[in-house]
XYZ file of C-alpha atoms in Angstrom:
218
model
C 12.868 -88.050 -11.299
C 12.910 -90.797 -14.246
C 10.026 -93.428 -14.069
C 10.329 -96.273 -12.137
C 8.643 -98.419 -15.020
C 11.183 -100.691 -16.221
C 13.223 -101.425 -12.997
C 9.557 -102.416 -11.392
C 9.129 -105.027 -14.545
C 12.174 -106.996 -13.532
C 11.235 -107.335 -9.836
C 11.068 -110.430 -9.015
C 7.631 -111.930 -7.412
C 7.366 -111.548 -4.004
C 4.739 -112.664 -0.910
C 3.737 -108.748 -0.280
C 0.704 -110.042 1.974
C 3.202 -112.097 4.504
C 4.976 -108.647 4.775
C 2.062 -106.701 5.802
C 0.650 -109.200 7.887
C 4.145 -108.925 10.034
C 3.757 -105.218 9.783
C -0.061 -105.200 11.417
C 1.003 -108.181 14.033
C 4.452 -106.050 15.617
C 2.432 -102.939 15.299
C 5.733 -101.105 13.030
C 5.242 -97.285 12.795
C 8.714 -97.373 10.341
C 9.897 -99.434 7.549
C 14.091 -98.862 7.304
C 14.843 -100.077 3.496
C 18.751 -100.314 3.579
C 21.887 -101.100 1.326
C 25.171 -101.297 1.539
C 27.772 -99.051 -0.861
C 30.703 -100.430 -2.564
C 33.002 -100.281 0.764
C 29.963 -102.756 2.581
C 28.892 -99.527 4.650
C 25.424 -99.869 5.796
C 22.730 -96.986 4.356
C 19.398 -96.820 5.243
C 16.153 -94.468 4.366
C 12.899 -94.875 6.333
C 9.587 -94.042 5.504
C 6.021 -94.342 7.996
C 3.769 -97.011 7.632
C 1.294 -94.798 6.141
C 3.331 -94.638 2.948
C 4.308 -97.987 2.648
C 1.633 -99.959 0.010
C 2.313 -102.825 -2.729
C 3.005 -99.853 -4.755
C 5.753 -98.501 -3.483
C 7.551 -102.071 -3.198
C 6.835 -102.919 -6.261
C 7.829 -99.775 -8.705
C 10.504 -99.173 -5.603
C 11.683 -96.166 -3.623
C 13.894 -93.061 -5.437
C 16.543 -91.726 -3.867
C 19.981 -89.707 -4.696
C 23.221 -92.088 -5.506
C 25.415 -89.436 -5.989
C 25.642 -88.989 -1.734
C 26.999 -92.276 -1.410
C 30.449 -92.749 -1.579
C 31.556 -93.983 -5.263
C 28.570 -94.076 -7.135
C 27.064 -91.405 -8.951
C 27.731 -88.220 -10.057
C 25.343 -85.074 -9.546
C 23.805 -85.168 -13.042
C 22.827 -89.095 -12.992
C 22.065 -89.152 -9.504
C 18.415 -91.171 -10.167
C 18.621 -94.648 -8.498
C 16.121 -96.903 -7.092
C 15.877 -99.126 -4.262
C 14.014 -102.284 -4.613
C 12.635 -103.685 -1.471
C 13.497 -107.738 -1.226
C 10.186 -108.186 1.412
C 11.975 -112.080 2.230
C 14.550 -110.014 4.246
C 12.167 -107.785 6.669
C 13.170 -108.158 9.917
C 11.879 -106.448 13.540
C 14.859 -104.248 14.302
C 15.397 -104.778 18.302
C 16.560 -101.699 19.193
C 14.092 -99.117 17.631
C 12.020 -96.343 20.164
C 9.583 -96.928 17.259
C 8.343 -100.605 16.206
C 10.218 -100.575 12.918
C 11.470 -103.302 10.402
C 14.336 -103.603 8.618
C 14.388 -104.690 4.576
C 17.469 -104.697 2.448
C 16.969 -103.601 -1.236
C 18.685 -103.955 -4.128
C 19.965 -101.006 -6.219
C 18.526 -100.391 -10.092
C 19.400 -98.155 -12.503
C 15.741 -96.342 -13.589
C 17.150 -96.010 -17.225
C 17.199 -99.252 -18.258
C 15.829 -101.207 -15.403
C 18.844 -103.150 -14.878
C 20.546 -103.774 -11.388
C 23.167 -101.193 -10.594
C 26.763 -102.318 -11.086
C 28.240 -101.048 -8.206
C 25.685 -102.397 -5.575
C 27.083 -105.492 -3.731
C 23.838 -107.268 -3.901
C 23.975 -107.458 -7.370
C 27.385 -107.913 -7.474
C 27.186 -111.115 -5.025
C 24.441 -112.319 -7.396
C 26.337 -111.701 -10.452
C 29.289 -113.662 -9.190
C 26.900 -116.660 -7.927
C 25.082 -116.814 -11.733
C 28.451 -116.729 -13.410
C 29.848 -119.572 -10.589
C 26.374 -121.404 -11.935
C 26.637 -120.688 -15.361
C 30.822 -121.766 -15.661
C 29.828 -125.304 -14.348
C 32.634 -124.783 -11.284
C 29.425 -124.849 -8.411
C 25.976 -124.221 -8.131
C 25.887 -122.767 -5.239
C 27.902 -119.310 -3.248
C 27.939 -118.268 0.128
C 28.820 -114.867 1.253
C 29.302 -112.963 4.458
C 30.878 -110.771 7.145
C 34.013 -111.602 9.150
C 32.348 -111.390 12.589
C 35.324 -110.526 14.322
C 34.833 -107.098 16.731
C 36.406 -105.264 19.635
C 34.634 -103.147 21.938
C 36.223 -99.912 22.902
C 35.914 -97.351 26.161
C 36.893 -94.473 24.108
C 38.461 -93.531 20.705
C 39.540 -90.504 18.965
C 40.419 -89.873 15.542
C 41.993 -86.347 14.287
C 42.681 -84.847 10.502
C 43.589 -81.653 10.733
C 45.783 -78.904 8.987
C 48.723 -80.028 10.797
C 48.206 -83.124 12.732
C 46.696 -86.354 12.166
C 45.950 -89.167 14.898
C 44.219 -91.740 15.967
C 44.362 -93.230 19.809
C 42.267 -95.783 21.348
C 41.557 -96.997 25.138
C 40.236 -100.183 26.037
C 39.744 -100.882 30.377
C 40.989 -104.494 29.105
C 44.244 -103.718 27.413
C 47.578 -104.724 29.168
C 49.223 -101.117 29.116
C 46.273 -99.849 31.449
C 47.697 -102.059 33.912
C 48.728 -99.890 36.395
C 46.046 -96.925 35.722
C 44.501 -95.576 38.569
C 40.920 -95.826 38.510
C 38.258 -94.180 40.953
C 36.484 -97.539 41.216
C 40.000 -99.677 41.984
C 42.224 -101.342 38.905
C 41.261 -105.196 39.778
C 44.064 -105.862 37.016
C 41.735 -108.513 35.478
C 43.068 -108.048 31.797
C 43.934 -110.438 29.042
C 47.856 -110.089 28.373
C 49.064 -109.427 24.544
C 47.371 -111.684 22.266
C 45.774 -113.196 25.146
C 42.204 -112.448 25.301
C 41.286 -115.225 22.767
C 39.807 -117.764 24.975
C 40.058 -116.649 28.903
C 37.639 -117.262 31.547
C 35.761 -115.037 33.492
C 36.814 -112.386 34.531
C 39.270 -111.795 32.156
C 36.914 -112.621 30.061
C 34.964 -109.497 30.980
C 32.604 -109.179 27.472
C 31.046 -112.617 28.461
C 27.558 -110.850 29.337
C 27.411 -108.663 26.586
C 28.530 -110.680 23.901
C 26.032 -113.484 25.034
C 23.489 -110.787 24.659
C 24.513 -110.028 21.242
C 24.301 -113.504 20.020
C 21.180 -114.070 21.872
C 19.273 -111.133 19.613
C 21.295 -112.564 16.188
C 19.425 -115.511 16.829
C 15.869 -113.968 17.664
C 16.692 -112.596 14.193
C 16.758 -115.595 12.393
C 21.133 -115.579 12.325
């Protein structure tokens, strides 16, 4: 594994003791350090409490870039994840108390943040925007836009290739015999934008969703 030496020197300063002291008040038995690869999939790799210390958010955490999808290749696999502490957050969904930190990518060679992570590309872009005189500052985000499924299937195969999803709310389930009754409460084509209840049969869960975003600081 290559040294950790000069990507550890260009971490920026960070309030370590504000992260531990959330650590010891929520009781966390994990910390999940993620990233995201160059498609914006979500990676993660979690460690116990016991071997989380300054040091090891400091100098960073090793791990292998050539398993994620367009990044390295076998023989420069070294990368390191540096832990941005400002980010932690109590993931609410966890058997074990464990919180979340997103990390950006460095290359242990020369210390320098990796090209292909999208944290370092967003802050590249927003330095250049600053630097060009056009703005000062970026924003950047997800599309929240989602659909909740009942079932989907997906097949590649020697001589087929498919996909097929099934949604209780879509209009050609209609007249689908279900064992509990088909109340034929379902949003038409291009209709399920802003129904009522209960059409608008998500309204519980998505409140619940948006309800956690927010205990999250969203």
């Amino acid at each position: 594994m290559a040294k950790t030496t000069k990507a550890a020197a260009k971490a920026p300063a960070q309030n370590y003791a504000a992260f531990f002291k959330k650590l010891k008040e929520f009781n966390v038995q994990y910390v999940s350090f993620r990233f995201t690869d160059l498609r914006g999939k979500l990676q993660h790799t979690a460690q116990h409490i016991s071997t989380v210390d300054e040091a090891l958010l400091r100098d960073g955490i090793m791990f292998d870039g050539s398993s994620i999808a367009g990044w390295k290749s076998i023989n420069e696999s070294d990368m390191i994840l540096m832990p941005d502490v400002a980010t932690a957050q109590l993931d609410p969904f966890t058997a074990q108390p464990t919180i979340n930190v997103f990390c950006d990518v460095y290359e242990p060679s020369t210390g320098a943040p990796y090209s292909r992570d999208p944290r370092s590309i967003a802050k590249a872009a927003e330095a250049y925007l600053r630097s060009s005189g056009v703005a000062d500052t970026a924003f950047f985000g997800p599309e929240a836009e989602f659909f909740i499924f009942d079932d989907v299937r997906i097949n590649v195969s020697m001589n087929k290739v498919s996909h097929e999803i099934d949604s209780m709310e879509g209009p050609y389930n209609s007249d689908k015999i279900y064992e509990q009754g088909n109340m034929g409460h379902r949003p038409g084509i291009k209709g399920g934008y802003f129904p009522v209840q209960p059409v608008d049969s998500s309204n519980d869960i998505r409140a619940e969703m948006v309800t956690v975003l927010a205990n999250m600081g969203v």
